[in-house]
Short mmCIF file of C-alpha atoms in Angstrom, two decimals:
data_model
loop_
_atom_site.label_atom_id
_atom_site.label_comp_id
_atom_site.label_asym_id
_atom_site.label_seq_id
_atom_site.Cartn_x
_atom_site.Cartn_y
_atom_site.Cartn_z
CA MET X 896 73.44 106.87 91.85
CA ASN X 897 74.93 102.84 91.65
CA PRO X 898 78.24 101.78 89.99
CA THR X 899 76.09 100.63 86.79
CA THR X 900 74.85 103.90 85.84
CA LEU X 901 78.17 105.41 86.24
CA ARG X 902 79.88 103.15 84.47
CA HIS X 903 76.96 104.17 81.51
CA LEU X 904 77.04 107.48 81.51
CA TRP X 905 81.13 107.26 80.90
CA SER X 906 80.36 104.65 78.61
CA THR X 907 78.22 107.37 76.80
CA ILE X 908 80.62 109.72 77.31
CA GLU X 909 83.38 107.95 75.23
CA GLN X 910 80.35 107.05 72.07
CA THR X 911 79.74 110.85 72.05
CA GLN X 912 81.60 112.37 69.45
CA ALA X 913 84.23 114.96 70.81
CA GLN X 914 82.93 117.98 69.12
CA THR X 915 79.08 117.63 70.18
CA LEU X 916 81.13 116.77 73.92
CA LEU X 917 82.74 120.44 72.90
CA SER X 918 80.07 122.16 71.14
CA LEU X 919 77.30 122.05 73.36
CA SER X 920 76.85 124.94 76.08
CA GLN X 921 77.01 122.86 80.01
CA THR X 922 73.47 122.60 80.35
CA ASP X 923 72.61 121.35 77.05
CA LEU X 924 75.40 118.74 77.50
CA ALA X 925 74.47 117.41 80.95
CA HIS X 926 71.03 117.11 79.66
CA CYS X 927 72.11 115.30 76.23
CA LEU X 928 74.24 112.76 78.65
CA LEU X 929 70.61 112.14 80.58
CA THR X 930 68.79 111.83 78.19
CA GLN X 931 70.97 109.07 76.57
CA VAL X 932 71.47 107.42 80.06
CA GLU X 933 67.63 107.37 80.72
CA GLN X 934 67.10 105.28 77.30
CA TYR X 935 68.78 102.81 78.78
CA ASN X 936 68.34 102.77 82.17
CA PRO X 937 65.53 104.78 83.68
CA LEU X 938 66.28 106.90 86.44
CA THR X 939 63.92 107.89 89.85
CA PRO X 940 63.82 111.66 90.01
CA ASP X 941 66.22 111.35 92.77
CA GLU X 942 68.55 109.87 90.87
CA TYR X 943 68.41 112.10 87.94
CA ASN X 944 69.12 115.01 90.48
CA HIS X 945 71.97 113.06 91.70
CA LEU X 946 73.46 112.42 88.30
CA SER X 947 73.10 116.29 86.83
CA VAL X 948 75.22 117.71 90.21
CA TYR X 949 77.89 114.97 89.17
CA ILE X 950 77.74 115.41 85.41
CA SER X 951 78.12 119.27 86.77
CA LEU X 952 80.70 118.70 88.50
CA ARG X 953 82.69 116.99 85.77
CA ILE X 954 81.95 118.90 82.67
CA ALA X 955 85.71 120.55 82.47
CA LEU X 956 86.85 116.64 82.81
CA ILE X 957 84.62 115.21 79.84
CA ARG X 958 85.04 118.23 78.01
CA ASP X 959 89.77 117.61 78.48
CA LEU X 960 88.57 114.21 77.38
CA ALA X 961 87.09 115.02 74.33
CA HIS X 962 89.91 117.38 73.37
CA SER X 963 92.29 115.23 74.22
CA ARG X 964 90.16 112.33 71.74
CA LEU X 965 91.02 115.56 69.21
CA ASN X 966 93.98 115.88 69.67
CA PRO X 967 96.05 112.96 70.35
CA GLN X 968 99.57 114.24 70.37
CA LEU X 969 98.33 116.34 73.69
CA ALA X 970 97.40 113.70 76.02
#
């Protein structure tokens, strides 16, 4: 997984509405983010799998960031 793909993923997370990040199931959230990243840069099957695991391991962080955007006084 290259740094450009990771930067694009985190940029996508920041641009996605916080409510969307919080309301989707873990599977749907990972799929949504992967789809958005692939629109920017097509991924090989191996890259797709690695990015999927990367996202899955960071779902709690992604949701915490989204929650802090909804409640900035708690951040």
